[in-house]
CSV table of C-alpha atoms and ligand atoms in Angstrom, one decimal:
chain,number,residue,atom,x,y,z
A,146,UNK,CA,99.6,61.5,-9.6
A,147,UNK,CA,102.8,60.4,-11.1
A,148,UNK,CA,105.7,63.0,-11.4
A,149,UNK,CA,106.7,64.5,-14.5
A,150,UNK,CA,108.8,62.4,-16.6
A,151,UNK,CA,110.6,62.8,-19.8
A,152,UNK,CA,110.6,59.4,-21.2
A,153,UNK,CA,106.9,59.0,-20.0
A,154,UNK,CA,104.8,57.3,-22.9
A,155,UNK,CA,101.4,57.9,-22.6
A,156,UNK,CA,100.5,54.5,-24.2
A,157,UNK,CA,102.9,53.0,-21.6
A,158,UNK,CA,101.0,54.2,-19.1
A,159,UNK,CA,98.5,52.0,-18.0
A,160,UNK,CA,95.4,54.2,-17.0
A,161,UNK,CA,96.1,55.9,-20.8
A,162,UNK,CA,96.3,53.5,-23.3
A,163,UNK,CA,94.0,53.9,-25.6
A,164,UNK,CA,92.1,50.4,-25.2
A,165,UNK,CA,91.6,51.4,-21.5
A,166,UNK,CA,90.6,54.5,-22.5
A,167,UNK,CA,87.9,53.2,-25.1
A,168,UNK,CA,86.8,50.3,-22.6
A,169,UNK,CA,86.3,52.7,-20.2
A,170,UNK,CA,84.4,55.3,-22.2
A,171,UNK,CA,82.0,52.0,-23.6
A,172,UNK,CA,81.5,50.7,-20.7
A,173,UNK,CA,80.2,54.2,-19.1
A,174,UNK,CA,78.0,54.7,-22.4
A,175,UNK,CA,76.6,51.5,-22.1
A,176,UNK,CA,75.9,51.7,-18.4
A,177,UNK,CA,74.0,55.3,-19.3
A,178,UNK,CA,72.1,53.3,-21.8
A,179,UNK,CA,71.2,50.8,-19.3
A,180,UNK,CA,69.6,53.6,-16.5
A,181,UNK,CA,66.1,52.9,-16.2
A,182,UNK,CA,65.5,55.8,-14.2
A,183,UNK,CA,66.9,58.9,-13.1
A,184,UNK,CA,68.2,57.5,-9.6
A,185,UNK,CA,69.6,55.0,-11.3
A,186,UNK,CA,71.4,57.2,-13.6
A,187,UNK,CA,72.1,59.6,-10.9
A,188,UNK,CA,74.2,55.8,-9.7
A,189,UNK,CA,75.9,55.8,-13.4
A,190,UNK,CA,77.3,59.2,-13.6
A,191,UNK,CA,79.4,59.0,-10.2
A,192,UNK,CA,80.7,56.1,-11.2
A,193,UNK,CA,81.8,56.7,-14.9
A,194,UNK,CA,82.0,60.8,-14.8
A,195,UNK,CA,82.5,61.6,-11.0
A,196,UNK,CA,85.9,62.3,-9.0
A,197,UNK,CA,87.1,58.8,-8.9
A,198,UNK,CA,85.7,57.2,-12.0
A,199,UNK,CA,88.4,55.3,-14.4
A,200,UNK,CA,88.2,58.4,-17.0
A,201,UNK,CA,88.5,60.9,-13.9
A,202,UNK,CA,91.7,59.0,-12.6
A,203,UNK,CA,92.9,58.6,-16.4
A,204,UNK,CA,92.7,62.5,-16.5
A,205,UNK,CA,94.8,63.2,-13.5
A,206,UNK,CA,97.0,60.9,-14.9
A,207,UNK,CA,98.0,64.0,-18.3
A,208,UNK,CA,99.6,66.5,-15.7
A,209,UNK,CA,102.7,64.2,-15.2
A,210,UNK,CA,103.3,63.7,-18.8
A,211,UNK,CA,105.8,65.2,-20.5
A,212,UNK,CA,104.7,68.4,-22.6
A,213,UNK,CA,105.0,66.8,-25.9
A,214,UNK,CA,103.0,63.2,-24.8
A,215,UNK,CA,100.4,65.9,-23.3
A,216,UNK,CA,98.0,66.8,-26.1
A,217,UNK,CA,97.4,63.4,-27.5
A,218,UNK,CA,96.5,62.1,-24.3
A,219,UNK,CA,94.7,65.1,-23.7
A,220,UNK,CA,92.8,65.0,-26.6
A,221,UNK,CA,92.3,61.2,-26.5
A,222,UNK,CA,90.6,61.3,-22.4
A,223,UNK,CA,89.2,64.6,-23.6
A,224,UNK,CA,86.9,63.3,-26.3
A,225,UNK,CA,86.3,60.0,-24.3
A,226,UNK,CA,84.8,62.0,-21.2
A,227,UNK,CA,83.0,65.0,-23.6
A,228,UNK,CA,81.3,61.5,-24.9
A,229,UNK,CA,80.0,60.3,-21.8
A,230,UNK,CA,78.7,63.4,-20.8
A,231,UNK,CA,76.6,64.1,-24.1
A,232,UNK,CA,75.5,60.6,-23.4
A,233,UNK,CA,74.4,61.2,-19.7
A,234,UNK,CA,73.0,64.9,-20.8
A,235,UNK,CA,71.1,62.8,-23.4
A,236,UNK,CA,70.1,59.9,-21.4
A,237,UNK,CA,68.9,62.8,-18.6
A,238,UNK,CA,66.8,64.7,-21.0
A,239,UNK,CA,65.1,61.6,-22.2
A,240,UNK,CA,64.4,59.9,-18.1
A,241,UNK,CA,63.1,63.4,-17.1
A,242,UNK,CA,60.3,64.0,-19.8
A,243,UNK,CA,59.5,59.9,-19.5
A,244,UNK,CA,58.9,60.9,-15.8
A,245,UNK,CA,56.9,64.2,-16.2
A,246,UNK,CA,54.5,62.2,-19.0
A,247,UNK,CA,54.1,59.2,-16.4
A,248,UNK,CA,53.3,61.9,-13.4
A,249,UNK,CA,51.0,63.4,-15.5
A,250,UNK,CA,48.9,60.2,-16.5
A,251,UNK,CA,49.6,58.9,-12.2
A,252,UNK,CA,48.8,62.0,-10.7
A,253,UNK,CA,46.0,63.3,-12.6
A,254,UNK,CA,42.9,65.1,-11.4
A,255,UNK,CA,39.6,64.1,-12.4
A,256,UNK,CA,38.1,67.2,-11.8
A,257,UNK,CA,34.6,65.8,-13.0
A,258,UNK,CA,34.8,63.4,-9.8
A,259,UNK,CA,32.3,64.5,-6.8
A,260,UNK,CA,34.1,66.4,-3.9
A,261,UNK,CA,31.9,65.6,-0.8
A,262,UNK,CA,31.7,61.5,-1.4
A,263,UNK,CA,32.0,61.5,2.7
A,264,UNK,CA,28.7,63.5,3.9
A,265,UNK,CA,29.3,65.7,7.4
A,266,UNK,CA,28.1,64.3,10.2
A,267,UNK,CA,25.0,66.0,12.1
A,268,UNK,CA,23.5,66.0,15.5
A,269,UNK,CA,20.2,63.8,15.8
A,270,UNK,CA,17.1,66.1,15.2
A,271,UNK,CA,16.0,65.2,18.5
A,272,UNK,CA,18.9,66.9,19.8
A,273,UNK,CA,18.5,69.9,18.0
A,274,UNK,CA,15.0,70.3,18.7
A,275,UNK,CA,15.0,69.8,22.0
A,276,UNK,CA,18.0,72.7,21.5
A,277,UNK,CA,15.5,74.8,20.2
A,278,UNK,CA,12.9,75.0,22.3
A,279,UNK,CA,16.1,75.7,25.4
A,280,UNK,CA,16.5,79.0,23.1
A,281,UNK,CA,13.1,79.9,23.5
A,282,UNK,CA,13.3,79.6,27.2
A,283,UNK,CA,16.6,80.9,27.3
A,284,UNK,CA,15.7,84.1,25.6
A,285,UNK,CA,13.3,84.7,27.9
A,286,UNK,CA,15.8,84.5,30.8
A,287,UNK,CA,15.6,80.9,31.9
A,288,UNK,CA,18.3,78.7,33.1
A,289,UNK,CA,19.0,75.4,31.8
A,290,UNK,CA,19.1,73.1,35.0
A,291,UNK,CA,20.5,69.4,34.4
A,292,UNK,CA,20.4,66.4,36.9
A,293,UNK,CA,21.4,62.7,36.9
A,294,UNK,CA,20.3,59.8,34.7
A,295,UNK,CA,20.6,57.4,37.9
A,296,UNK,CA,18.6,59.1,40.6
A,297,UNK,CA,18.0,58.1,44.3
A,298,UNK,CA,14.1,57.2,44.6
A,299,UNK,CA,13.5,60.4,47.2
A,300,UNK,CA,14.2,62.9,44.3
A,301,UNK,CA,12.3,60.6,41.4
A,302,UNK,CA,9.2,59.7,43.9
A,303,UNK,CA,9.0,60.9,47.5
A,304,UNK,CA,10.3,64.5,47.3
A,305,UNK,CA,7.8,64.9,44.5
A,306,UNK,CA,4.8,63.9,46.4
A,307,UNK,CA,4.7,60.6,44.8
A,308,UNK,CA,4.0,58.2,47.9
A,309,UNK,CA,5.2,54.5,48.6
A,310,UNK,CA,1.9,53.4,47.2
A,311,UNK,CA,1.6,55.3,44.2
A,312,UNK,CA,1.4,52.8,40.5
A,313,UNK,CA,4.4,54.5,39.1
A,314,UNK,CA,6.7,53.5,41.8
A,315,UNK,CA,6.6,49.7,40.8
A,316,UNK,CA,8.3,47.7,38.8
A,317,UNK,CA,6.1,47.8,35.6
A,318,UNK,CA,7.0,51.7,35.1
A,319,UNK,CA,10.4,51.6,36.6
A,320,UNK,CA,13.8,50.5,36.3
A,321,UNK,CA,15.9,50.2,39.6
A,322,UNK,CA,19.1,49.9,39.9
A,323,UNK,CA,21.3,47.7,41.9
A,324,UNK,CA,25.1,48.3,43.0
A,325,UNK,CA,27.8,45.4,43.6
A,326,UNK,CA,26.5,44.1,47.0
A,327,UNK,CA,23.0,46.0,47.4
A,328,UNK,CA,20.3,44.0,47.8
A,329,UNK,CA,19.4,42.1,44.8
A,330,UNK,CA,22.6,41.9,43.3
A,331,UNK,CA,23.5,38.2,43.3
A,332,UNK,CA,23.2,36.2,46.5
A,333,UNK,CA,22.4,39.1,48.9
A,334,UNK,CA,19.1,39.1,50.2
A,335,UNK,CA,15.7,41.4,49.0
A,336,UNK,CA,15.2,42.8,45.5
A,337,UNK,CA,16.8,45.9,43.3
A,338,UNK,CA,13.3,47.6,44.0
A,339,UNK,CA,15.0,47.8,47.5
A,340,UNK,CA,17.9,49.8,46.4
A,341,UNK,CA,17.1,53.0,46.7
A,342,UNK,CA,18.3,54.4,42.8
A,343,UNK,CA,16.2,53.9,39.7
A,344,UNK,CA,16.7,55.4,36.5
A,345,UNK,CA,14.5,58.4,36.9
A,346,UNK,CA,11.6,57.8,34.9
A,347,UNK,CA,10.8,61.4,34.4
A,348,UNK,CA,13.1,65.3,34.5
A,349,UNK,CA,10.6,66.3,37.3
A,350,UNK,CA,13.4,65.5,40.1
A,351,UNK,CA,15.6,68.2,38.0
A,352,UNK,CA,12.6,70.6,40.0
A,353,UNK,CA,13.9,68.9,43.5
A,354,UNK,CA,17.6,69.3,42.9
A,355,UNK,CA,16.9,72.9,41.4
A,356,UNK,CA,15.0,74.0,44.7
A,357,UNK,CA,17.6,72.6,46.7
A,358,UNK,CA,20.3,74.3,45.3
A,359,UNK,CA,18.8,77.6,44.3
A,360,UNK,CA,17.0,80.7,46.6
A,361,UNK,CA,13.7,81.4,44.8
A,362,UNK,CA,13.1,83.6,42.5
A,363,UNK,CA,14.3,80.3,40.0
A,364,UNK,CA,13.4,80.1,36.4
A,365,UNK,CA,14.8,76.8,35.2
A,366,UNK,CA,14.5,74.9,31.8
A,367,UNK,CA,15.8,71.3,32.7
A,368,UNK,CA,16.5,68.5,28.7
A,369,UNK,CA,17.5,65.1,29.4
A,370,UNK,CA,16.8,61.4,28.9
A,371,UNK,CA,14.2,59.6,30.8
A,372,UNK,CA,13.7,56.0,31.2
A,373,UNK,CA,10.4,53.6,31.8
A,374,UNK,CA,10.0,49.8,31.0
A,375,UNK,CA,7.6,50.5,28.4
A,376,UNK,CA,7.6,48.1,25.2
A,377,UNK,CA,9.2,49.6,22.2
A,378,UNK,CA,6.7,50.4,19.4
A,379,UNK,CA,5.0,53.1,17.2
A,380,UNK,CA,4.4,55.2,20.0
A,381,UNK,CA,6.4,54.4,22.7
A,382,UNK,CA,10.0,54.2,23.7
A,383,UNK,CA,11.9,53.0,27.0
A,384,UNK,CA,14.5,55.4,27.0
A,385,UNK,CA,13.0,58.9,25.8
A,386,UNK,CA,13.8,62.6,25.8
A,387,UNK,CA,11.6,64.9,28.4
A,388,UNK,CA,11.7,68.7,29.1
A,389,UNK,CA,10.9,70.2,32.1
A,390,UNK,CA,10.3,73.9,32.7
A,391,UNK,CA,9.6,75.4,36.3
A,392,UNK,CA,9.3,78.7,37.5
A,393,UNK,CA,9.0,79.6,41.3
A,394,UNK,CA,8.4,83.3,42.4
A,395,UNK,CA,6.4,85.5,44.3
A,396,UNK,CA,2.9,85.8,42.8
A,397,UNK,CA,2.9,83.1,40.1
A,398,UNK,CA,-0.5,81.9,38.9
A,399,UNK,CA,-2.2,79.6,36.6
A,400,UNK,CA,-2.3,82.8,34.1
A,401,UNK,CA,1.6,82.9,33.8
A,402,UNK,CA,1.5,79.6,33.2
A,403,UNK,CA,-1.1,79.5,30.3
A,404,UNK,CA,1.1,82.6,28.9
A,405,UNK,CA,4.0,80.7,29.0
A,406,UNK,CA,2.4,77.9,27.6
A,407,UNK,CA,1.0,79.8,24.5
A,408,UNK,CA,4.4,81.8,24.1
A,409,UNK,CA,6.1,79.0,23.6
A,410,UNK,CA,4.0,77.0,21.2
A,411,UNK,CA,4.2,80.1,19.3
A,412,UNK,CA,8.0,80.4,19.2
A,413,UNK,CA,8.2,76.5,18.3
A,414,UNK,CA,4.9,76.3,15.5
A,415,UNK,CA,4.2,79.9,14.3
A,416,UNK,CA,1.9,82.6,15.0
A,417,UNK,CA,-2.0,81.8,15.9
A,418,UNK,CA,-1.4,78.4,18.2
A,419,UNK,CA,-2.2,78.9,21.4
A,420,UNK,CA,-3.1,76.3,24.2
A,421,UNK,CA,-5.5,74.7,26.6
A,422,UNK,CA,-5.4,73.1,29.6
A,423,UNK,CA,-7.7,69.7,30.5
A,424,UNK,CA,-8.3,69.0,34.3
A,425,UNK,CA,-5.6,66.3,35.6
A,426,UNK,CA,-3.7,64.8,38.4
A,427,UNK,CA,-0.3,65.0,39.1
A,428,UNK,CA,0.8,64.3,42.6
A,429,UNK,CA,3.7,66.9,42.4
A,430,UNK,CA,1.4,69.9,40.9
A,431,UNK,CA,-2.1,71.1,42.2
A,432,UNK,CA,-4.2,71.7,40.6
A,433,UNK,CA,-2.7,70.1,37.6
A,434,UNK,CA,-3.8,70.1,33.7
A,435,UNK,CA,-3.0,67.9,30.7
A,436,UNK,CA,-2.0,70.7,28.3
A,437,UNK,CA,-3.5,70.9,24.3
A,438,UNK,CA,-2.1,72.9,21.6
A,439,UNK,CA,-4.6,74.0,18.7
A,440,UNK,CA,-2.6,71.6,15.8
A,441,UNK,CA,-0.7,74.1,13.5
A,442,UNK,CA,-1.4,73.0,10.7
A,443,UNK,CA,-5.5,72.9,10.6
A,444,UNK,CA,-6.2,75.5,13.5
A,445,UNK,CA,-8.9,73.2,13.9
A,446,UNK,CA,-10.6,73.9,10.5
A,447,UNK,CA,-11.0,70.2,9.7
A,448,UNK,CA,-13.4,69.1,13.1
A,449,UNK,CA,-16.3,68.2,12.1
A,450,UNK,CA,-15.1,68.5,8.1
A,451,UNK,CA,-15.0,65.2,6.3
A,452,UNK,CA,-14.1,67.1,2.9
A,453,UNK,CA,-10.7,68.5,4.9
A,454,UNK,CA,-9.0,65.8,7.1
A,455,UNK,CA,-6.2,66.7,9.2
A,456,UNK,CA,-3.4,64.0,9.6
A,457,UNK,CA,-1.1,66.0,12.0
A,458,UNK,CA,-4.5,65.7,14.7
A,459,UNK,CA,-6.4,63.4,13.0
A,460,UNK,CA,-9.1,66.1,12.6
A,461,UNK,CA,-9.3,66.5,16.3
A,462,UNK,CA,-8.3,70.2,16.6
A,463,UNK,CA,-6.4,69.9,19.3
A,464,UNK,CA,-2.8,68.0,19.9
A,465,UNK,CA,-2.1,66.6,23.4
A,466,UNK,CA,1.3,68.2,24.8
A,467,UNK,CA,2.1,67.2,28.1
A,468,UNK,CA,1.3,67.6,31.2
A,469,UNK,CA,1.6,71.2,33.7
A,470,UNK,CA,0.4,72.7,37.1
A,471,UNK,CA,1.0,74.7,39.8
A,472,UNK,CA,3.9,73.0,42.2
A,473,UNK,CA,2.1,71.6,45.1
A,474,UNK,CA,3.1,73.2,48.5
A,475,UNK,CA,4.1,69.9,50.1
A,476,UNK,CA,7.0,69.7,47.0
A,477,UNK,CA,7.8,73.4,47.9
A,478,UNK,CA,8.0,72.6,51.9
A,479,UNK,CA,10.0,69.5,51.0
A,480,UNK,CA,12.8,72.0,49.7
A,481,UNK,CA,12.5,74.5,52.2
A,482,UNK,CA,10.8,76.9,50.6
A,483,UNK,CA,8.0,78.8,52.4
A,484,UNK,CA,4.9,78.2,50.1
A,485,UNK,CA,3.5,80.7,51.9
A,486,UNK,CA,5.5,83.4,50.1
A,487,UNK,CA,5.8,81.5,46.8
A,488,UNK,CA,4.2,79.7,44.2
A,489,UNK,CA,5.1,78.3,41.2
A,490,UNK,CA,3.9,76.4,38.0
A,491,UNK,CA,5.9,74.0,36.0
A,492,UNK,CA,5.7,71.5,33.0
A,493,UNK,CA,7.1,68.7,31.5
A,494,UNK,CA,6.8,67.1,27.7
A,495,UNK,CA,7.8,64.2,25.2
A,496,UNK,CA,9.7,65.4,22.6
A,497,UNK,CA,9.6,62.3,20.7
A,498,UNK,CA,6.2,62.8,20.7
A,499,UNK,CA,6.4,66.3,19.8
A,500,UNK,CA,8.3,66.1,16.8
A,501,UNK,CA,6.0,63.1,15.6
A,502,UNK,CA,3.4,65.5,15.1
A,503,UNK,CA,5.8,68.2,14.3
A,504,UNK,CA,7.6,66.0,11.0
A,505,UNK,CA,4.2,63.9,10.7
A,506,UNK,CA,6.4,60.9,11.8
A,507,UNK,CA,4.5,57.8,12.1
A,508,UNK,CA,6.7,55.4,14.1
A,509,UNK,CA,8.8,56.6,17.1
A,510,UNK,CA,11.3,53.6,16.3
A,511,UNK,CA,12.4,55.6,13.1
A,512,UNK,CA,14.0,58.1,15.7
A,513,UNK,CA,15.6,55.7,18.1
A,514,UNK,CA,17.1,53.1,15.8
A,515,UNK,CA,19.6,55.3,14.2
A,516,UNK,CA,19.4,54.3,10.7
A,517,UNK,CA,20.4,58.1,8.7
A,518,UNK,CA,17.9,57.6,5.8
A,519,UNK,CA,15.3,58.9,8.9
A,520,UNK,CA,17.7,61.7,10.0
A,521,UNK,CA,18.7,63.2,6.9
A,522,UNK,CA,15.9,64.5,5.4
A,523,UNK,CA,16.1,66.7,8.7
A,524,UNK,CA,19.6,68.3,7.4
A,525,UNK,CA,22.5,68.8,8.7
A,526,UNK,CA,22.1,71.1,11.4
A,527,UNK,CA,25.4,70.9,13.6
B,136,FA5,C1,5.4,63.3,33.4
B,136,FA5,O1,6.4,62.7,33.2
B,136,FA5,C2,5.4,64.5,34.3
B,136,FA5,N1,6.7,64.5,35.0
B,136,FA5,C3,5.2,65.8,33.5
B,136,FA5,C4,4.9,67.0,34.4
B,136,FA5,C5,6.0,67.8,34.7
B,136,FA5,C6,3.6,67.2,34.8
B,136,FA5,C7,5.7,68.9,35.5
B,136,FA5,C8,3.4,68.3,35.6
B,136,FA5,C9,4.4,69.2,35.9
B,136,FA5,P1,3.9,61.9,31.8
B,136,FA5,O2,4.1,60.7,32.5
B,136,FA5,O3,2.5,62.2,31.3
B,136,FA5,O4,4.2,63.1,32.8
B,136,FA5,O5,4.9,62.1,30.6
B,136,FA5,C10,5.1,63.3,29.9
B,136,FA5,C11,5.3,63.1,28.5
B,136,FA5,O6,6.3,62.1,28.2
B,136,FA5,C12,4.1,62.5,27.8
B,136,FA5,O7,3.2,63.5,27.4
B,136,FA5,C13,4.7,61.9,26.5
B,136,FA5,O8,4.8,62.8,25.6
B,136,FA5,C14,6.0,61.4,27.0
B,136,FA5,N2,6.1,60.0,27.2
B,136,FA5,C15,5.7,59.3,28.3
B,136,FA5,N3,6.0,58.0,28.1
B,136,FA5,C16,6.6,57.9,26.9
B,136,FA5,C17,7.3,56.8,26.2
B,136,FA5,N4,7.3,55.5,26.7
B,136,FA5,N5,7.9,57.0,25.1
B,136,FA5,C18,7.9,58.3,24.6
B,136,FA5,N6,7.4,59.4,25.2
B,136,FA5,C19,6.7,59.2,26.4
């Protein structure tokens, strides 16, 4: 700032002579004019109205005068600045409500729009069912017991009473499985069916690991995935779900087993089905029994009634579960336990084919192949 002076002449001083003073206030009204936006404007109004803008420094400028150069000047920067600030006030005003219209058109909400475009996912009904018929065991104080997908031949065959010779052990029911350098892999000598490890092609060696693990009394419900080189088609799948239930104790008969049986056909189709057992061989069960449920849905009424078929049984009365027995005593002796002092009874189902009766589905691919226009209808149970 320059010091007071009396000869000072306010048109003689450069940052106040009235042309400067005008160019400066047009050119910051123009410049206002010219903000497109507020940032931009925010840009303007430090450099025509802030600390160090030409009108700002013109302002400073009036102190040194002399008192009687003072009020002209004064008045002269005074109006020039009150100007640019109406205009910026102005130009503010007009940026701000062209924003708030343009957010409101951008930003707003269709309410009308549907919410849940993305459905949730849900857990494959043959999860969930298989789930369910855990709980009914599990109420009833069962464990659930799990065991490997790739299993060594012993559990899957031997330990189970299923000798060297018996048809399931070949290659038509059974994958095995070779490591890197096993025989069969590559150039090393012999076949996989020499390796020792298939993919188990049923839950009954769960029963082997169980008995080996656990002191009797044992009460185990064992899910899991099963595999068997069977052809995919309407009724058949190579990779499909089992359960397994065993129970060994002092005492157990054939009658605990038909109760359990018919308790939990009950639980899992309603009050009134009950089952029966057919005459059948297992090699790891004696005696063993195909087990029957009376089909829920007819109770039978449609044998022998042409007016009243049944598609759930095909008017046969009966549905065929799976297949049960008492544990032979050669399986119990192969796990140390003294058969002697304990029995037991166990069983093992499809539940693929369980909930084709159950949901009246007609082709087991539909569960396997993972398209959602089978699943959903089933909800979405999580
Ligand atoms: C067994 O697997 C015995 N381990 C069951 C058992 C356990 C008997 C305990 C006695 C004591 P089976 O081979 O019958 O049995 O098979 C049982 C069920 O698996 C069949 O009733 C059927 O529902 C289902 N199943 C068999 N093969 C297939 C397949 N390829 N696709 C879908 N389900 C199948």
């Amino acid at each position: 700032m320059s010091a007071p002076n009396k000869s000072y002449d306010p048109v003689e001083v450069e940052a106040l002579k009235p042309e400067v003073i005008d160019r400066a206030k047009d050119e910051a009204l123009a410049a206002v004019a010219a903000a497109g936006d507020l940032e931009a404007l925010r840009e303007v109004k430090a450099a025509h109205a802030g600390d160090r803008s030409p009108l700002a420094l013109a302002n400073r400028e009036i102190g040194a005068l002399p008192p009687h150069a003072k009020a002209d000047a004064g008045k002269r920067v005074g109006q020039a600045r009150g100007a640019v600030s109406q205009a910026l006030k102005q130009r503010q005003e007009e940026l701000e409500r062209e924003r708030d219209e343009r957010v409101l058109v951008e930003e707003a909400v269709d309410v009308t729009l549907p919410y849940d475009r993305l459905p949730a996912g849900a857990r494959h009904p043959l999860t969930t069912f298989s789930e369910r018929v855990e709980d009914v065991f599990v109420a009833m104080g069962y464990a659930v017991a799990e065991g490997p997908e790739t299993e060594a031949e012993w559990f899957n065959f031997d330990a189970l009473n299923i000798g060297p010779d018996h048809p399931a052990r070949t290659m038509q029911d059974t994958f095995f499985v070779r490591g890197p350098g096993e025989p069969g892999d590559g150039d090393a000598p012999g076949s996989a069916e020499d390796s020792g490890v298939v993919l188990r092609t049923h839950t009954s060696p769960v029963q082997i690991r169980t008995l080996l693990d656990r002191e009797p009394p044992v009460y185990v419900i064992c899910p899991g995935r099963v595999f068997r080189t069977d052809e995919l088609d309407a009724t058949h799948t190579p990779v499909f779900t089992q359960v397994e239930l065993l129970a060994v104790d002092e005492g157990l008969t054939m009658a605990d087993l038909k109760g359990t049986l018919d308790h939990m056909v009950r639980e899992l189709f309603g009050e009134g089905v009950h089952t029966r057992l057919r005459p059948n061989y297992f090699p790891f069960t004696e005696p063993s029994a195909e087990m029957d449920m009376v089909c829920y849905r007819c109770h039978g009424a449609s044998v022998g009634d042409p007016d009243n078929p049944c598609r759930t049984c095909s008017s046969e009365g009966w549905i065929e579960l799976g297949g049960c027995g008492m544990v032979n005593p050669r399986v119990l002796t192969a796990c140390g336990v003294d058969p002697e002092r304990y029995s037991g009874f166990a069983f093992g189902f499809g539940i693929e084919r369980m909930m084709m009766f159950r949901h009246n589905v007609e082709d087991m691919r539909d569960m396997v192949e993972g398209d959602v226009r089978f699943t959903r209808p089933f909800g979405m149970e999580i």
